[in-house]
XYZ file of C-alpha atoms in Angstrom:
771
model
C 142.999 96.573 77.621
C 145.995 98.340 79.122
C 143.727 101.126 80.366
C 141.424 98.610 82.047
C 144.326 96.900 83.841
C 145.810 100.292 84.733
C 142.589 101.494 86.338
C 141.960 98.143 88.002
C 145.411 98.311 89.612
C 144.602 101.810 90.885
C 141.448 100.474 92.553
C 143.351 97.556 94.087
C 146.044 99.923 95.364
C 143.353 102.174 96.802
C 141.832 99.236 98.665
C 145.230 98.166 99.968
C 145.890 101.698 101.246
C 142.605 101.628 103.177
C 143.591 98.292 104.748
C 147.083 99.619 105.501
C 145.574 102.681 107.205
C 144.216 100.297 109.860
C 147.126 97.872 110.110
C 149.644 100.683 110.491
C 148.026 101.813 113.744
C 149.323 98.989 115.956
C 152.564 97.051 116.365
C 152.919 93.382 115.610
C 152.993 91.454 118.908
C 155.939 89.434 117.587
C 157.979 92.609 117.985
C 157.494 92.214 121.741
C 158.403 88.550 121.984
C 161.059 87.418 124.445
C 163.822 87.901 121.881
C 163.082 91.536 121.034
C 165.662 94.271 121.547
C 163.538 96.045 124.148
C 163.649 93.093 126.491
C 159.871 93.276 126.971
C 158.327 89.816 126.845
C 154.723 89.701 125.698
C 154.735 86.051 126.763
C 155.476 87.109 130.349
C 152.811 89.817 130.135
C 150.309 87.222 128.958
C 151.084 85.048 131.969
C 150.236 87.975 134.206
C 146.931 88.529 132.378
C 146.070 84.830 132.679
C 146.755 84.790 136.419
C 144.876 88.047 137.060
C 141.825 87.056 135.018
C 141.310 83.498 136.257
C 138.115 84.618 138.035
C 135.903 87.683 138.225
C 137.531 89.866 140.891
C 135.351 92.834 141.696
C 135.956 94.624 144.971
C 135.034 92.671 148.084
C 135.329 89.200 146.535
C 137.794 86.508 147.542
C 139.297 86.549 144.041
C 139.879 90.289 144.431
C 142.133 89.632 147.427
C 143.922 86.875 145.512
C 144.701 89.238 142.629
C 145.992 91.851 145.061
C 148.270 89.290 146.702
C 149.537 88.172 143.295
C 150.489 91.716 142.272
C 152.210 92.373 145.606
C 154.203 89.153 145.292
C 155.240 89.942 141.712
C 156.499 93.386 142.744
C 158.355 91.941 145.710
C 159.977 89.314 143.465
C 161.440 92.246 141.485
C 162.994 93.611 144.666
C 160.505 96.468 144.937
C 159.270 97.557 148.354
C 155.492 97.490 148.316
C 152.879 99.082 150.518
C 149.112 98.878 150.493
C 146.809 101.746 151.326
C 143.385 100.867 152.698
C 140.614 103.125 153.942
C 137.151 104.484 153.342
C 136.711 106.627 150.244
C 133.555 108.599 149.445
C 133.280 110.046 145.966
C 131.224 113.004 144.805
C 128.492 110.789 143.383
C 127.699 109.309 146.783
C 129.553 105.995 146.338
C 131.537 104.776 149.337
C 133.692 101.685 149.753
C 136.985 100.527 151.243
C 139.576 100.335 148.438
C 143.028 98.879 149.007
C 145.598 100.376 146.648
C 148.953 98.758 145.857
C 151.728 101.353 145.812
C 155.485 101.265 145.252
C 158.274 103.703 144.462
C 161.377 103.455 142.311
C 163.601 106.154 143.785
C 165.263 108.515 141.313
C 168.912 109.573 141.551
C 168.049 113.289 141.507
C 164.387 113.758 142.509
C 162.936 117.247 142.837
C 159.692 118.779 144.019
C 156.503 118.111 142.005
C 158.494 115.946 139.602
C 157.514 112.354 140.366
C 156.227 110.242 137.502
C 153.223 108.065 138.302
C 152.425 104.846 136.416
C 148.867 103.732 137.106
C 146.109 101.268 136.305
C 143.426 99.521 138.362
C 143.302 95.877 139.379
C 139.629 95.356 140.259
C 137.296 93.952 137.612
C 133.820 95.205 136.834
C 130.952 94.118 139.087
C 130.208 91.256 139.125
C 130.902 88.710 136.369
C 133.718 90.270 134.317
C 137.068 88.465 134.346
C 138.853 91.767 133.766
C 141.488 90.510 131.318
C 141.456 93.647 129.184
C 139.948 96.000 131.755
C 142.420 96.301 133.275
C 144.449 93.105 133.625
C 146.226 94.167 130.453
C 147.324 97.398 132.126
C 148.616 95.553 135.201
C 150.542 93.100 133.010
C 152.167 95.793 130.873
C 153.265 97.745 133.945
C 154.685 94.696 135.748
C 156.652 93.543 132.708
C 157.933 97.034 131.884
C 159.145 97.486 135.466
C 160.954 94.126 135.263
C 162.771 95.236 132.091
C 163.438 98.691 133.516
C 165.080 97.266 136.638
C 166.947 94.528 134.783
C 168.525 97.068 132.428
C 169.279 99.361 135.363
C 167.960 102.341 133.441
C 169.034 105.547 135.164
C 166.288 108.010 136.062
C 166.284 111.333 137.887
C 162.661 111.341 138.929
C 160.973 109.093 141.408
C 158.611 106.642 139.699
C 155.415 105.967 141.642
C 153.671 102.727 140.736
C 150.018 102.625 141.757
C 147.530 99.852 141.127
C 144.301 101.442 142.261
C 141.287 99.651 143.647
C 137.535 100.285 143.257
C 137.940 102.056 139.929
C 134.971 100.180 138.554
C 132.566 101.280 141.263
C 133.486 104.966 141.394
C 137.224 105.730 141.108
C 137.386 105.363 144.887
C 140.950 104.039 145.003
C 142.238 107.110 143.183
C 140.138 109.261 145.527
C 141.765 107.602 148.547
C 145.271 108.015 147.136
C 144.827 111.684 146.269
C 143.268 112.656 149.581
C 145.339 110.649 152.023
C 148.674 109.548 150.581
C 151.582 112.013 150.942
C 153.137 110.898 147.635
C 150.176 112.438 145.793
C 151.569 115.902 146.572
C 154.736 115.457 144.519
C 153.448 113.967 141.261
C 154.126 115.882 138.053
C 152.616 113.527 135.460
C 150.496 110.361 135.307
C 150.583 107.579 132.710
C 147.324 105.655 133.091
C 146.380 102.428 131.276
C 142.783 101.454 130.575
C 140.541 99.445 128.248
C 136.949 99.816 127.082
C 136.819 96.691 124.979
C 139.116 93.784 124.192
C 140.838 94.910 120.994
C 141.767 97.618 118.544
C 144.405 100.355 118.672
C 145.132 102.051 121.978
C 144.079 105.683 121.863
C 146.114 108.335 123.653
C 144.021 110.869 125.557
C 145.311 113.899 127.457
C 143.926 115.013 130.821
C 144.909 118.555 131.767
C 143.396 121.640 133.370
C 145.535 123.905 131.207
C 146.719 123.828 127.597
C 148.063 120.719 125.877
C 150.938 122.281 123.890
C 153.868 121.297 126.118
C 152.375 117.906 126.927
C 152.024 116.892 123.304
C 155.472 118.283 122.476
C 157.002 116.130 125.213
C 154.956 113.121 124.047
C 156.339 113.613 120.537
C 159.909 113.795 121.866
C 159.418 110.554 123.776
C 158.721 109.085 120.325
C 156.479 106.056 120.923
C 156.634 103.981 117.763
C 152.881 103.767 117.149
C 151.339 106.956 118.510
C 147.552 106.933 118.198
C 146.885 110.475 119.332
C 144.802 113.251 117.831
C 143.502 116.532 119.143
C 140.093 115.440 117.804
C 139.947 112.649 120.409
C 141.174 115.102 123.038
C 138.317 117.476 122.173
C 135.698 114.702 122.024
C 136.808 113.225 125.359
C 136.495 116.600 127.110
C 132.832 116.722 126.071
C 132.018 113.189 127.287
C 131.040 112.242 130.871
C 133.447 109.284 131.052
C 136.165 109.629 133.699
C 139.208 107.591 134.676
C 141.394 107.407 137.772
C 143.559 110.085 136.187
C 140.572 112.451 136.199
C 140.607 112.429 140.002
C 144.257 113.510 140.101
C 143.635 116.232 137.520
C 140.577 117.628 139.303
C 141.905 117.506 142.843
C 145.651 118.021 142.431
C 145.916 119.679 139.006
C 148.121 116.805 137.812
C 148.143 116.272 134.021
C 148.135 112.820 132.528
C 148.169 110.683 129.445
C 145.861 107.721 129.487
C 145.845 104.926 126.961
C 142.805 102.810 126.151
C 141.784 100.409 123.413
C 138.062 100.425 122.691
C 137.307 97.973 119.888
C 135.397 94.710 120.421
C 133.346 96.898 122.712
C 130.766 94.128 123.161
C 133.209 92.389 125.573
C 133.426 95.446 127.837
C 132.480 94.640 131.461
C 131.081 91.243 130.464
C 131.936 87.648 131.250
C 133.701 87.643 127.866
C 136.452 89.972 129.052
C 138.785 86.992 129.174
C 142.373 86.331 128.202
C 141.199 84.378 125.143
C 139.455 87.487 123.791
C 142.281 89.939 124.502
C 143.780 91.173 121.228
C 147.548 90.641 121.318
C 148.103 93.655 119.066
C 146.301 95.817 121.627
C 148.469 94.460 124.430
C 151.598 95.128 122.359
C 150.347 98.652 121.607
C 150.024 99.388 125.325
C 153.539 98.043 125.826
C 154.892 100.244 123.033
C 153.671 103.315 124.880
C 155.039 102.508 128.320
C 158.427 101.192 127.153
C 158.994 104.508 125.329
C 157.373 106.989 127.704
C 158.521 105.670 131.075
C 162.294 106.157 130.465
C 161.713 109.552 128.853
C 159.444 111.088 131.481
C 161.474 109.523 134.299
C 164.247 111.912 133.243
C 162.206 114.927 132.101
C 161.342 118.084 133.986
C 157.678 117.393 134.665
C 157.079 120.806 136.230
C 157.363 122.368 132.769
C 154.550 120.403 131.142
C 151.704 122.767 131.904
C 151.007 125.702 129.615
C 148.179 127.989 128.583
C 148.464 127.352 124.847
C 146.738 124.588 122.922
C 148.018 122.574 119.985
C 146.468 120.772 117.084
C 148.083 117.354 116.804
C 147.719 114.084 114.952
C 149.805 111.049 114.124
C 150.709 109.951 110.640
C 152.331 106.577 109.837
C 156.010 106.863 108.990
C 156.184 110.441 110.247
C 154.954 110.212 113.833
C 153.376 113.101 115.701
C 152.613 116.354 113.889
C 151.651 119.278 116.108
C 151.335 123.047 115.877
C 149.661 125.884 117.757
C 146.113 127.134 117.367
C 147.504 130.425 116.047
C 148.063 129.067 112.553
C 144.633 127.427 112.151
C 143.040 130.518 110.574
C 146.018 131.333 108.287
C 145.956 127.771 106.940
C 142.223 128.048 106.368
C 142.630 131.342 104.498
C 145.336 129.830 102.285
C 143.036 126.924 101.461
C 140.160 129.247 100.523
C 142.441 131.380 98.342
C 143.859 128.289 96.640
C 140.343 126.968 96.000
C 139.031 130.251 94.577
C 142.102 130.642 92.363
C 141.621 127.167 90.864
C 137.904 127.835 90.330
C 138.632 131.115 88.503
C 141.220 129.323 86.388
C 138.729 126.527 85.569
C 135.960 128.980 84.677
C 138.316 130.837 82.344
C 139.188 127.544 80.669
C 135.407 126.961 80.388
C 135.614 123.657 82.249
C 132.576 124.773 84.235
C 130.561 127.918 84.864
C 129.641 129.661 88.096
C 126.123 128.239 87.703
C 127.366 124.662 87.237
C 129.601 125.141 90.311
C 126.597 126.055 92.471
C 124.601 123.223 90.904
C 127.282 120.624 91.655
C 127.511 121.810 95.273
C 123.754 121.419 95.631
C 123.901 117.902 94.167
C 126.755 116.894 96.497
C 124.797 118.158 99.505
C 121.843 116.093 98.294
C 124.100 113.012 98.097
C 125.320 113.650 101.653
C 121.761 113.981 102.919
C 120.515 110.950 100.969
C 123.287 108.651 102.216
C 122.742 109.828 105.803
C 118.992 109.241 105.621
C 119.447 105.795 104.074
C 121.876 104.882 106.855
C 119.717 106.297 109.654
C 116.449 104.687 108.604
C 118.222 101.555 107.431
C 119.707 100.936 110.849
C 116.401 101.796 112.549
C 114.782 99.111 110.407
C 117.508 96.607 111.302
C 117.225 97.430 115.008
C 113.479 96.725 114.942
C 113.954 93.639 112.791
C 116.216 92.076 115.435
C 114.514 92.605 118.809
C 117.365 90.756 120.557
C 119.535 93.842 120.058
C 117.594 95.613 122.785
C 119.382 93.379 125.287
C 122.716 94.917 124.296
C 123.523 97.857 126.568
C 126.865 98.739 124.985
C 125.295 100.067 121.817
C 127.699 97.916 119.779
C 126.612 94.386 118.960
C 128.938 91.428 118.439
C 128.215 91.615 114.698
C 128.554 95.399 114.703
C 131.542 95.490 112.374
C 129.446 93.923 109.627
C 126.941 96.755 109.971
C 129.767 99.262 109.612
C 130.894 97.520 106.410
C 127.310 97.336 105.161
C 126.279 100.930 105.705
C 129.583 102.395 104.582
C 129.195 100.335 101.395
C 125.598 101.522 100.988
C 126.769 105.135 101.382
C 129.447 104.656 98.730
C 126.938 102.976 96.429
C 124.654 106.000 96.819
C 127.542 108.276 95.794
C 128.503 106.399 92.639
C 124.957 105.660 91.507
C 123.878 109.252 92.075
C 126.878 110.530 90.140
C 125.914 108.253 87.260
C 122.263 109.309 87.354
C 122.928 113.036 87.760
C 125.875 113.495 85.414
C 125.115 110.886 82.784
C 126.869 111.885 79.563
C 128.465 114.953 81.160
C 132.076 115.622 82.094
C 132.657 114.793 85.745
C 135.388 117.416 85.960
C 132.757 120.013 86.745
C 131.809 118.074 89.910
C 135.238 118.386 91.539
C 134.763 121.754 93.307
C 131.647 120.602 95.190
C 133.223 118.268 97.798
C 136.188 120.634 98.158
C 133.792 123.504 98.880
C 131.920 121.413 101.487
C 135.225 120.450 103.118
C 136.201 124.116 103.245
C 132.918 124.947 104.982
C 133.494 122.124 107.467
C 137.020 123.337 108.186
C 135.741 126.878 108.628
C 133.275 125.696 111.287
C 135.977 123.554 112.894
C 138.425 126.458 113.068
C 135.900 128.398 115.129
C 133.977 125.844 117.171
C 135.999 122.611 117.327
C 139.676 123.406 116.902
C 140.814 119.922 117.890
C 139.772 118.693 114.436
C 141.616 121.495 112.599
C 144.149 119.003 111.194
C 141.425 118.013 108.711
C 142.840 120.889 106.629
C 145.863 118.805 105.538
C 144.001 116.166 103.509
C 142.076 119.084 102.038
C 145.298 120.733 100.838
C 146.244 117.552 99.006
C 142.710 117.342 97.659
C 143.116 120.861 96.303
C 146.373 119.806 94.664
C 144.637 116.879 92.971
C 141.832 119.226 91.934
C 144.370 121.522 90.294
C 146.158 118.654 88.506
C 142.896 117.442 86.976
C 141.922 120.958 85.862
C 145.416 121.721 84.537
C 146.057 118.484 82.696
C 143.571 116.549 80.653
C 144.894 113.138 81.729
C 147.002 113.396 84.894
C 148.856 110.355 86.171
C 146.426 108.399 88.357
C 149.288 107.040 90.467
C 150.252 110.612 91.296
C 146.658 111.431 92.218
C 146.560 108.309 94.387
C 149.801 109.307 96.096
C 148.369 112.725 97.005
C 145.227 110.971 98.304
C 147.165 109.033 100.961
C 146.720 111.690 103.702
C 142.934 111.593 103.267
C 142.865 107.783 103.310
C 145.127 107.400 106.357
C 143.456 110.123 108.406
C 139.783 109.536 107.634
C 139.449 105.781 107.052
C 140.081 104.844 110.724
C 137.626 107.562 111.820
C 134.874 105.948 109.743
C 135.113 102.914 112.022
C 136.044 104.715 115.230
C 132.789 106.550 115.926
C 130.363 103.581 115.884
C 132.914 101.384 117.669
C 133.552 103.934 120.393
C 130.126 105.519 120.734
C 127.743 102.831 119.501
C 126.069 101.872 116.234
C 123.809 104.894 116.517
C 126.862 106.764 115.169
C 126.671 104.946 111.823
C 125.330 108.169 110.331
C 128.670 109.819 111.169
C 130.447 106.946 109.399
C 128.214 107.520 106.400
C 129.034 111.226 106.311
C 132.770 110.622 106.597
C 132.597 107.976 103.851
C 130.897 110.322 101.389
C 133.230 113.188 102.291
C 136.274 110.954 101.856
C 135.052 109.824 98.437
C 134.606 113.495 97.616
C 138.321 114.066 98.153
C 139.072 111.006 96.010
C 136.834 112.059 93.121
C 139.805 113.373 91.070
C 140.628 109.664 90.692
C 137.117 108.296 90.206
C 136.064 110.753 87.496
C 138.409 108.889 85.171
C 136.225 105.780 85.420
C 133.649 106.181 82.652
C 131.328 103.477 84.027
C 131.375 104.779 87.583
C 127.998 103.194 88.341
C 129.634 99.754 88.335
C 131.480 100.800 91.462
C 128.058 101.482 92.961
C 126.928 97.990 91.974
C 130.098 96.538 93.520
C 129.396 98.257 96.823
C 125.781 97.071 96.790
C 127.143 93.533 96.536
C 129.562 94.184 99.421
C 126.721 95.667 101.500
C 124.483 92.666 100.782
C 127.185 90.194 101.805
C 127.879 92.193 104.975
C 124.184 92.276 105.912
C 123.943 88.516 105.325
C 126.952 87.950 107.585
C 125.429 90.233 110.230
C 122.168 88.269 110.006
C 124.052 84.983 110.319
C 125.708 86.195 113.528
C 122.683 87.998 114.979
C 121.240 85.080 116.929
C 122.489 84.290 120.401
C 124.980 81.446 120.443
C 127.924 80.025 122.372
C 130.007 82.858 120.905
C 127.358 85.600 121.071
C 125.735 84.859 124.413
C 122.449 86.344 125.477
C 122.840 88.560 128.545
C 120.220 87.826 131.181
C 119.438 88.633 134.775
C 117.535 87.310 137.750
C 117.139 88.831 141.206
C 115.204 87.976 144.348
C 113.784 90.965 146.234
C 112.464 90.528 149.780
C 110.553 93.344 151.437
C 111.287 92.538 155.092
C 108.719 95.059 156.381
C 105.793 93.710 154.336
C 107.024 90.102 154.360
C 106.544 89.906 150.612
C 108.959 88.797 147.924
C 109.377 89.161 144.160
C 111.483 87.850 141.350
C 112.884 90.658 139.218
C 114.819 91.042 135.976
C 116.308 93.740 133.759
C 115.656 91.689 130.616
C 113.199 92.640 127.900
C 113.156 89.113 126.513
C 112.991 86.196 128.911
C 114.785 82.925 128.233
C 115.042 79.423 129.674
C 117.146 80.709 132.558
C 114.666 83.191 134.008
C 111.284 82.598 132.309
C 110.182 79.933 134.879
C 110.053 82.659 137.535
C 107.704 84.982 135.686
C 104.072 84.806 134.654
C 102.007 86.877 132.292
C 101.403 89.346 135.116
C 104.831 90.881 135.513
C 104.026 94.348 136.747
C 107.050 96.266 138.046
C 106.327 96.908 141.715
C 109.586 98.557 142.713
C 110.975 101.112 140.217
C 114.211 101.527 142.155
C 117.348 102.364 140.156
C 120.376 100.687 141.686
C 123.845 102.069 140.999
C 124.759 101.150 137.404
C 126.351 102.659 134.323
C 123.110 103.084 132.397
C 120.697 103.724 135.325
C 118.694 100.608 134.463
C 115.286 99.792 135.975
C 113.602 96.444 136.461
C 111.587 95.430 133.406
C 109.566 92.651 135.073
C 108.628 91.510 138.565
C 106.664 88.472 139.707
C 105.572 87.279 143.139
C 107.913 84.855 144.874
C 107.926 82.717 147.972
C 109.232 84.447 151.096
C 112.571 82.942 152.065
C 114.405 83.245 155.403
C 116.904 85.937 154.432
C 118.407 87.831 157.335
C 118.043 91.582 157.107
C 120.284 94.229 158.646
C 120.172 95.459 162.216
C 119.422 99.179 162.314
C 120.101 101.499 165.223
C 118.759 105.068 165.220
C 119.701 107.812 167.599
C 118.526 111.410 167.683
C 120.939 113.844 169.275
C 118.884 115.384 172.057
C 121.739 117.759 172.945
C 121.628 119.306 169.487
C 119.933 122.664 170.081
C 119.816 124.161 166.608
C 116.149 125.002 165.971
C 116.017 124.718 162.178
C 117.244 121.099 161.936
C 117.317 117.824 163.818
C 120.425 115.649 164.022
C 120.302 111.861 163.575
C 122.764 108.993 163.686
C 121.872 105.771 161.877
C 123.963 102.613 162.086
C 123.210 99.756 159.691
C 124.892 96.460 160.536
C 124.652 93.677 157.893
C 123.825 90.276 159.342
C 124.887 88.379 156.218
C 127.689 88.737 153.711
C 126.540 91.406 151.293
C 128.187 93.018 148.267
C 126.466 96.354 148.358
C 123.995 98.502 150.227
C 121.915 101.269 148.660
C 120.128 104.010 150.583
C 117.142 105.922 149.187
C 115.030 108.741 150.552
C 112.306 111.040 149.278
C 113.762 113.232 146.572
C 112.339 116.383 148.174
C 114.188 115.815 151.448
C 117.484 117.669 151.751
C 120.157 116.309 154.058
C 122.715 118.562 155.710
C 126.228 117.893 157.008
C 126.023 114.247 156.018
C 128.911 112.081 157.169
C 129.298 108.498 155.993
C 131.484 106.367 158.249
C 133.055 109.614 159.407
C 133.658 110.991 155.889
C 132.009 114.008 154.350
C 132.030 115.303 150.785
C 134.456 118.016 149.762
C 132.478 121.228 150.010
C 134.482 122.948 147.280
C 132.495 120.945 144.746
C 129.726 122.720 142.854
C 127.140 120.050 143.689
C 126.756 118.192 146.958
C 125.439 114.743 146.105
C 122.939 114.514 148.963
C 121.257 117.853 148.328
C 118.907 118.872 145.502
C 118.917 115.300 144.256
C 117.388 114.447 140.875
C 116.280 111.005 142.117
C 115.600 109.184 145.376
C 119.127 107.760 145.407
C 121.113 108.974 148.408
C 124.083 106.650 148.796
C 125.714 103.458 147.483
C 127.991 101.408 149.716
C 130.095 98.589 148.262
C 130.503 96.533 151.381
C 133.700 94.910 152.591
C 133.771 92.265 155.354
C 130.253 92.968 156.702
C 131.365 96.357 157.926
C 128.771 98.628 159.521
C 127.522 101.663 157.629
C 127.180 104.763 159.815
C 125.256 107.860 158.733
C 125.290 111.134 160.629
C 123.157 113.935 159.229
C 120.743 116.753 159.874
C 117.313 117.289 158.368
C 114.935 120.204 158.573
C 112.562 120.366 161.492
C 109.160 119.020 160.526
C 110.393 116.478 157.957
C 108.818 113.016 158.126
C 110.021 110.438 155.601
C 111.185 106.861 155.076
C 114.827 105.945 154.674
C 114.808 102.915 152.368
C 117.668 100.456 152.795
C 118.475 97.789 150.209
C 121.114 95.122 150.909
C 122.284 92.953 148.031
C 124.451 89.854 147.847
C 125.511 88.315 144.544
C 124.914 84.755 145.719
C 121.484 83.873 144.344
C 122.865 80.949 142.361
C 124.765 79.515 145.363
C 122.321 80.207 148.215
C 120.848 77.024 149.726
C 117.398 78.587 149.971
C 117.137 78.565 146.193
C 117.547 76.052 143.421
C 118.397 78.146 140.376
C 119.381 76.359 137.179
C 122.769 77.287 135.735
C 123.010 79.318 132.567
C 123.575 77.442 129.333
C 126.602 78.131 127.136
C 124.683 80.613 124.973
C 123.940 82.837 127.984
C 125.952 85.143 130.206
C 125.171 87.339 133.220
C 123.848 90.726 132.179
C 126.637 93.274 132.631
C 126.463 96.714 134.266
C 123.514 95.885 136.545
C 123.040 94.309 139.938
C 122.637 90.637 139.000
C 122.300 87.130 140.433
C 121.435 88.931 143.644
C 119.412 88.423 146.798
C 118.089 91.806 147.894
C 116.424 92.762 151.135
C 114.461 95.974 151.546
C 113.843 97.716 154.851
C 112.234 101.073 155.605
C 113.123 103.338 158.471
C 110.682 106.122 159.400
C 112.441 109.313 160.505
C 110.438 112.008 162.254
C 112.020 115.424 162.810
C 108.983 116.975 164.515
């Protein structure tokens, strides 16, 4: 009986350690209440978030101006001199708009060249229905409250502190582009701290942006000593391979300014949606952002920021209770060699003691590989089956559904069940000691590959070292203390458990296979504990029960409801040249909101791809009544004085005659434009690709319109070219326009995010002849 209780307590402790590995990542928001020693008030920060996220406030809206005025007033109430920077900004993807940045400076007492610290976030919300509480109202709130505390405490700082709330981040990082290109303060910045969000909860990840090595940056970050650092060189390496950019990317690319940016990414289903509200903002996430800035701002405001760039790279990771651990790439291979030597020495010792033979070692490795493959295949095909069983999931563009966490629990549990049941079936009646080298060997192979091809994950070697120690203890002693084995398993639990959840949360449920692999590999490191459970298959049964409950919960929350709203879309498209009109949608499944506008014949007439994150196309179109929507006035002028024989020069002015939100220009993909200027701006020619040449689609330009401003295009085209310039104007007022009577969405619906939505679109064609 004592042995049963003993082993049961080990299992309970193991479960508690897994839970602790997640809860240790973020601070308790109560630590940032008004009475805390830092002086930071999370209550005050929440008031800022509430005020900023009262309405959707994408660029060009009335609410956008109201948010800007609020931020300016809050800064002025702190005694800070504020300026705004407004102007056209054209990015390298062909997106132009008129951002208005909010900028201020806290002057240092001993500023020097290239040594200003910049604190940054953006204040516009995603187009067009997001309230922007997390993305990035949370960043604005944390910065405003930290500045208040900083000034109240009269903290001395040598460096100037530049505060920049950028605009138009959501449409193309245009505010950062404007600041870098036109503001003189951009020339003296040594480091950027940028705050972001890609969801509404979870721990805030620290990512480095640098053109050089990370060694000095991470060393300085460690010295600043934020209390809950969530930073690993794995995330740094993954981020460098992804296409996602932030405002800080613009400063790195154009001014070689390094940065840290901080972003929480859980509850990803709220990202850019109408559910990005204050109610859904995780208070722990807000506190985590505050923990970074309250520690880093005083430190870097007094550091020599010119010394942060280096050629060398570091492996780094955080560990609860210890903080940041970092070391150079030079010791990756020596550590790997030590691990291999340690492993081989234990294996030789075990073979001499006749615990297993060389043949049984190879056999156990083969079986463990089979378990890895089996669990991965079960997860892959299992999720494919689920995805087809619930057709509503196709409406989710994030890749992570609102019940996604239940699928993580389910498929991780299924993977663990596969492990324990396979072990029972394969090694029934045999000593499980002989299985211990197999997962260690696989981990060594993984670390060998990592040390060559993906050095950012080289810290995986440390849990392996402790796994080797447990392996030795089991081989050396017949009945080692399970509490000791559990203690040496803590590094594996604390490092790998959060990663099991991170990949599907951050990159979508299609990454569940990665979670499955990590789960099996983690159990492999914990096998020195589990081999002491004679009826190991009961653990498999337990995890089947957990998986079943999780799948039932996921099923219960799969249907659209007031909490899990169905995203939908409806657009009206008027071809002014043909005097024809269509209803259009991006939905695969119609609902009560948009189904009245479509018939069985819903052929897509216009396959245009408007500017959006996922390059979405219309899924259905249906004929509609032509309404009196005013199209733009277009003026075309060919420069008759332009004598160059190979090309012809044109000027096109497009003047909106109604309040629009955006304008999109398309032209035949085969037509190359030369020396294109948009409202007097041209693209930087030091870029490898010029957006208007050698295009991979018909898209030429996207203009997010402000105040009915005219769009002017000056360009050259080759002599002999004849083509149509297609001009689409869109206003997000379909539901308010008096020409239409559109029913409101019910509580179990929300506007489809990421796409042009609730819009009235006019299409005009302009024939250009360069004969």
